[in-house]
PDB file of C-alpha atoms in Angstrom:
ATOM      1  CA  MET A  80     121.377 104.340  57.131  1.00  0.00           C
ATOM      2  CA  GLU A  81     119.592 103.119  60.278  1.00  0.00           C
ATOM      3  CA  GLY A  82     122.005 101.835  62.913  1.00  0.00           C
ATOM      4  CA  SER A  83     125.111 102.912  61.030  1.00  0.00           C
ATOM      5  CA  ARG A  84     127.890 104.855  62.652  1.00  0.00           C
ATOM      6  CA  PRO A  85     129.257 108.098  61.233  1.00  0.00           C
ATOM      7  CA  VAL A  86     132.452 107.853  59.194  1.00  0.00           C
ATOM      8  CA  ILE A  87     135.184 109.872  60.877  1.00  0.00           C
ATOM      9  CA  LEU A  88     137.796 111.900  59.009  1.00  0.00           C
ATOM     10  CA  ALA A  89     140.624 109.711  57.797  1.00  0.00           C
ATOM     11  CA  PRO A  90     144.353 110.453  57.832  1.00  0.00           C
ATOM     12  CA  GLY A  91     145.316 112.846  55.074  1.00  0.00           C
ATOM     13  CA  ALA A  92     142.154 114.964  55.372  1.00  0.00           C
ATOM     14  CA  ALA A  93     142.434 118.640  56.229  1.00  0.00           C
ATOM     15  CA  ALA A  94     141.152 119.207  59.751  1.00  0.00           C
ATOM     16  CA  PRO A  95     138.132 121.535  59.687  1.00  0.00           C
ATOM     17  CA  ASP A  96     138.871 124.805  61.454  1.00  0.00           C
ATOM     18  CA  PHE A  97     136.682 125.713  64.402  1.00  0.00           C
ATOM     19  CA  THR A  98     136.434 128.018  67.371  1.00  0.00           C
ATOM     20  CA  LEU A  99     135.009 126.667  70.629  1.00  0.00           C
ATOM     21  CA  VAL A 100     135.171 127.969  74.182  1.00  0.00           C
ATOM     22  CA  ASN A 101     137.083 126.081  76.824  1.00  0.00           C
ATOM     23  CA  GLN A 102     135.873 125.404  80.347  1.00  0.00           C
ATOM     24  CA  PHE A 103     136.814 128.986  81.309  1.00  0.00           C
ATOM     25  CA  GLY A 104     134.872 130.565  78.433  1.00  0.00           C
ATOM     26  CA  GLN A 105     138.036 131.425  76.478  1.00  0.00           C
ATOM     27  CA  PRO A 106     137.892 130.879  72.712  1.00  0.00           C
ATOM     28  CA  VAL A 107     140.171 128.216  71.227  1.00  0.00           C
ATOM     29  CA  GLN A 108     140.612 128.228  67.447  1.00  0.00           C
ATOM     30  CA  LEU A 109     142.193 125.172  65.869  1.00  0.00           C
ATOM     31  CA  SER A 110     144.015 127.154  63.159  1.00  0.00           C
ATOM     32  CA  GLU A 111     145.699 129.281  65.854  1.00  0.00           C
ATOM     33  CA  LEU A 112     147.336 126.103  67.191  1.00  0.00           C
ATOM     34  CA  ARG A 113     149.156 125.458  63.878  1.00  0.00           C
ATOM     35  CA  GLY A 114     152.851 124.848  64.224  1.00  0.00           C
ATOM     36  CA  ARG A 115     152.180 122.288  66.938  1.00  0.00           C
ATOM     37  CA  ALA A 116     150.443 118.916  66.790  1.00  0.00           C
ATOM     38  CA  VAL A 117     147.007 118.702  68.403  1.00  0.00           C
ATOM     39  CA  ALA A 118     145.083 115.722  69.795  1.00  0.00           C
ATOM     40  CA  LEU A 119     141.309 116.199  69.639  1.00  0.00           C
ATOM     41  CA  VAL A 120     139.497 113.734  71.894  1.00  0.00           C
ATOM     42  CA  PHE A 121     135.737 113.757  71.334  1.00  0.00           C
ATOM     43  CA  PHE A 122     133.692 112.194  74.117  1.00  0.00           C
ATOM     44  CA  PRO A 123     129.925 111.861  74.700  1.00  0.00           C
ATOM     45  CA  LEU A 124     129.298 113.462  78.115  1.00  0.00           C
ATOM     46  CA  ALA A 125     131.050 114.825  81.177  1.00  0.00           C
ATOM     47  CA  PHE A 126     130.377 113.051  84.464  1.00  0.00           C
ATOM     48  CA  SER A 127     129.615 109.753  82.704  1.00  0.00           C
ATOM     49  CA  GLY A 128     131.394 106.529  83.619  1.00  0.00           C
ATOM     50  CA  ILE A 129     133.419 105.604  80.558  1.00  0.00           C
ATOM     51  CA  CYS A 130     134.242 109.230  79.723  1.00  0.00           C
ATOM     52  CA  HIS A 131     135.416 109.741  83.295  1.00  0.00           C
ATOM     53  CA  ALA A 132     137.701 106.698  83.121  1.00  0.00           C
ATOM     54  CA  GLU A 133     139.095 107.718  79.727  1.00  0.00           C
ATOM     55  CA  LEU A 134     139.878 111.318  80.638  1.00  0.00           C
ATOM     56  CA  CYS A 135     141.369 110.316  84.000  1.00  0.00           C
ATOM     57  CA  GLU A 136     143.614 107.874  82.139  1.00  0.00           C
ATOM     58  CA  LEU A 137     144.716 110.686  79.801  1.00  0.00           C
ATOM     59  CA  ARG A 138     145.287 112.982  82.791  1.00  0.00           C
ATOM     60  CA  ASP A 139     147.381 110.310  84.486  1.00  0.00           C
ATOM     61  CA  ASN A 140     149.398 109.673  81.309  1.00  0.00           C
ATOM     62  CA  ILE A 141     149.723 113.252  80.049  1.00  0.00           C
ATOM     63  CA  ALA A 142     153.471 112.709  79.510  1.00  0.00           C
ATOM     64  CA  MET A 143     152.536 110.676  76.406  1.00  0.00           C
ATOM     65  CA  PHE A 144     151.499 113.955  74.800  1.00  0.00           C
ATOM     66  CA  GLU A 145     154.143 116.218  76.316  1.00  0.00           C
ATOM     67  CA  GLY A 146     157.054 114.157  74.972  1.00  0.00           C
ATOM     68  CA  PRO A 147     156.128 114.681  71.305  1.00  0.00           C
ATOM     69  CA  ASP A 148     154.734 118.154  72.197  1.00  0.00           C
ATOM     70  CA  VAL A 149     151.094 117.521  71.355  1.00  0.00           C
ATOM     71  CA  ALA A 150     148.387 119.853  72.675  1.00  0.00           C
ATOM     72  CA  LEU A 151     145.606 117.689  74.127  1.00  0.00           C
ATOM     73  CA  HIS A 152     142.035 119.028  73.851  1.00  0.00           C
ATOM     74  CA  ALA A 153     138.904 117.086  74.834  1.00  0.00           C
ATOM     75  CA  ILE A 154     135.555 118.026  73.249  1.00  0.00           C
ATOM     76  CA  SER A 155     131.943 117.245  74.152  1.00  0.00           C
ATOM     77  CA  VAL A 156     128.497 118.730  73.624  1.00  0.00           C
ATOM     78  CA  ASP A 157     128.380 119.795  77.282  1.00  0.00           C
ATOM     79  CA  SER A 158     128.261 123.462  78.295  1.00  0.00           C
ATOM     80  CA  LYS A 159     131.417 125.272  79.421  1.00  0.00           C
ATOM     81  CA  HIS A 160     129.944 125.390  82.945  1.00  0.00           C
ATOM     82  CA  THR A 161     129.555 121.623  83.118  1.00  0.00           C
ATOM     83  CA  LEU A 162     133.053 121.120  81.705  1.00  0.00           C
ATOM     84  CA  ARG A 163     134.578 123.539  84.224  1.00  0.00           C
ATOM     85  CA  ALA A 164     132.923 121.822  87.183  1.00  0.00           C
ATOM     86  CA  TRP A 165     134.112 118.438  85.917  1.00  0.00           C
ATOM     87  CA  ALA A 166     137.664 119.638  85.199  1.00  0.00           C
ATOM     88  CA  GLU A 167     137.944 121.173  88.668  1.00  0.00           C
ATOM     89  CA  ARG A 168     136.596 118.045  90.365  1.00  0.00           C
ATOM     90  CA  GLU A 169     138.900 115.681  88.451  1.00  0.00           C
ATOM     91  CA  GLY A 170     142.005 117.857  88.115  1.00  0.00           C
ATOM     92  CA  TYR A 171     142.042 117.942  84.310  1.00  0.00           C
ATOM     93  CA  ASP A 172     144.791 120.389  83.339  1.00  0.00           C
ATOM     94  CA  PHE A 173     144.130 120.184  79.611  1.00  0.00           C
ATOM     95  CA  PRO A 174     141.409 122.201  77.838  1.00  0.00           C
ATOM     96  CA  LEU A 175     137.876 120.837  77.702  1.00  0.00           C
ATOM     97  CA  LEU A 176     136.012 122.418  74.786  1.00  0.00           C
ATOM     98  CA  ALA A 177     132.249 122.963  74.643  1.00  0.00           C
ATOM     99  CA  ASP A 178     130.675 121.942  71.318  1.00  0.00           C
ATOM    100  CA  PHE A 179     127.423 123.140  72.835  1.00  0.00           C
ATOM    101  CA  TRP A 180     126.017 125.470  70.169  1.00  0.00           C
ATOM    102  CA  PRO A 181     125.388 124.987  67.404  1.00  0.00           C
ATOM    103  CA  HIS A 182     124.886 121.626  69.061  1.00  0.00           C
ATOM    104  CA  GLY A 183     127.610 119.191  68.013  1.00  0.00           C
ATOM    105  CA  ALA A 184     128.605 121.165  64.909  1.00  0.00           C
ATOM    106  CA  VAL A 185     132.338 120.599  65.380  1.00  0.00           C
ATOM    107  CA  ALA A 186     131.929 116.886  66.115  1.00  0.00           C
ATOM    108  CA  ASP A 187     129.765 116.673  63.001  1.00  0.00           C
ATOM    109  CA  SER A 188     132.431 118.366  60.860  1.00  0.00           C
ATOM    110  CA  PHE A 189     134.867 115.614  61.913  1.00  0.00           C
ATOM    111  CA  GLY A 190     132.280 112.874  61.249  1.00  0.00           C
ATOM    112  CA  ALA A 191     132.059 112.209  64.987  1.00  0.00           C
ATOM    113  CA  PHE A 192     128.478 113.201  65.832  1.00  0.00           C
ATOM    114  CA  ASP A 193     125.641 110.754  66.403  1.00  0.00           C
ATOM    115  CA  VAL A 194     122.456 112.534  65.318  1.00  0.00           C
ATOM    116  CA  ARG A 195     120.294 109.809  66.881  1.00  0.00           C
ATOM    117  CA  THR A 196     121.570 110.523  70.398  1.00  0.00           C
ATOM    118  CA  GLY A 197     122.755 114.126  69.989  1.00  0.00           C
ATOM    119  CA  LEU A 198     126.178 113.155  71.373  1.00  0.00           C
ATOM    120  CA  ALA A 199     129.719 113.113  70.097  1.00  0.00           C
ATOM    121  CA  GLU A 200     131.131 109.735  69.204  1.00  0.00           C
ATOM    122  CA  ARG A 201     134.141 108.419  71.091  1.00  0.00           C
ATOM    123  CA  ALA A 202     136.606 109.534  68.378  1.00  0.00           C
ATOM    124  CA  THR A 203     140.176 110.844  68.439  1.00  0.00           C
ATOM    125  CA  PHE A 204     142.087 112.839  65.837  1.00  0.00           C
ATOM    126  CA  LEU A 205     145.807 113.608  65.801  1.00  0.00           C
ATOM    127  CA  ILE A 206     146.311 116.766  63.780  1.00  0.00           C
ATOM    128  CA  ASP A 207     149.817 117.547  62.562  1.00  0.00           C
ATOM    129  CA  ALA A 208     151.474 120.968  62.757  1.00  0.00           C
ATOM    130  CA  GLU A 209     150.134 121.856  59.277  1.00  0.00           C
ATOM    131  CA  GLY A 210     146.500 121.084  60.142  1.00  0.00           C
ATOM    132  CA  VAL A 211     146.224 117.671  58.474  1.00  0.00           C
ATOM    133  CA  VAL A 212     144.770 114.593  60.174  1.00  0.00           C
ATOM    134  CA  ALA A 213     147.773 112.335  60.831  1.00  0.00           C
ATOM    135  CA  ALA A 214     145.776 109.616  62.593  1.00  0.00           C
ATOM    136  CA  SER A 215     142.188 108.981  63.668  1.00  0.00           C
ATOM    137  CA  PHE A 216     140.352 106.254  65.522  1.00  0.00           C
ATOM    138  CA  ALA A 217     137.012 105.630  67.182  1.00  0.00           C
ATOM    139  CA  THR A 218     135.445 103.015  69.401  1.00  0.00           C
ATOM    140  CA  PRO A 219     131.815 101.898  69.562  1.00  0.00           C
ATOM    141  CA  ARG A 220     129.428 103.393  72.106  1.00  0.00           C
ATOM    142  CA  GLY A 221     130.170 101.901  75.507  1.00  0.00           C
ATOM    143  CA  GLU A 222     133.749 100.926  74.640  1.00  0.00           C
ATOM    144  CA  ALA A 223     136.689 102.937  75.985  1.00  0.00           C
ATOM    145  CA  ARG A 224     139.688 103.877  73.885  1.00  0.00           C
ATOM    146  CA  SER A 225     142.959 102.289  74.963  1.00  0.00           C
ATOM    147  CA  LEU A 226     146.277 103.962  75.663  1.00  0.00           C
ATOM    148  CA  GLU A 227     147.738 101.716  72.981  1.00  0.00           C
ATOM    149  CA  GLN A 228     145.484 103.387  70.398  1.00  0.00           C
ATOM    150  CA  TYR A 229     146.874 106.762  71.481  1.00  0.00           C
ATOM    151  CA  ARG A 230     150.457 105.477  71.317  1.00  0.00           C
ATOM    152  CA  THR A 231     149.920 104.182  67.784  1.00  0.00           C
ATOM    153  CA  ALA A 232     148.310 107.464  66.716  1.00  0.00           C
ATOM    154  CA  LEU A 233     151.093 109.558  68.268  1.00  0.00           C
ATOM    155  CA  ALA A 234     153.635 107.490  66.363  1.00  0.00           C
ATOM    156  CA  ALA A 235     151.996 108.681  63.116  1.00  0.00           C
ATOM    157  CA  LEU A 236     153.088 112.279  63.773  1.00  0.00           C
TER     158      LEU A 236
END
């Protein structure tokens, strides 16, 4: 439907498995992370204002994820080269995954891809140790996610 937003995966859904490369070109497969909770943070583009503010806030509050032992991974349609340059510039110590090709396929499998713009939606998924979505949330284009949304989602684990 024109102007409608994608519907993201809801809690209780099995998280689709995927393999993407991180900013260093190393493959990361979601199913290989089983046994530990995973936070997947989809964002539209590296080096953009709101994405920059959001990921810096996560970097500065990484203890939120370390306490409950959650592996934080951020995903965009950018190339691994772009993600590496951005991670090095901003000091991101968590993996940035390139959903570059097929373009946005992983975001799409989570219901977090906007086909009109070719970008990932601003959507977050907390995956439990068994690979099930424990919590998910998204914000409209141009609106940052809050730390409170992350705290609420982490509490669902």
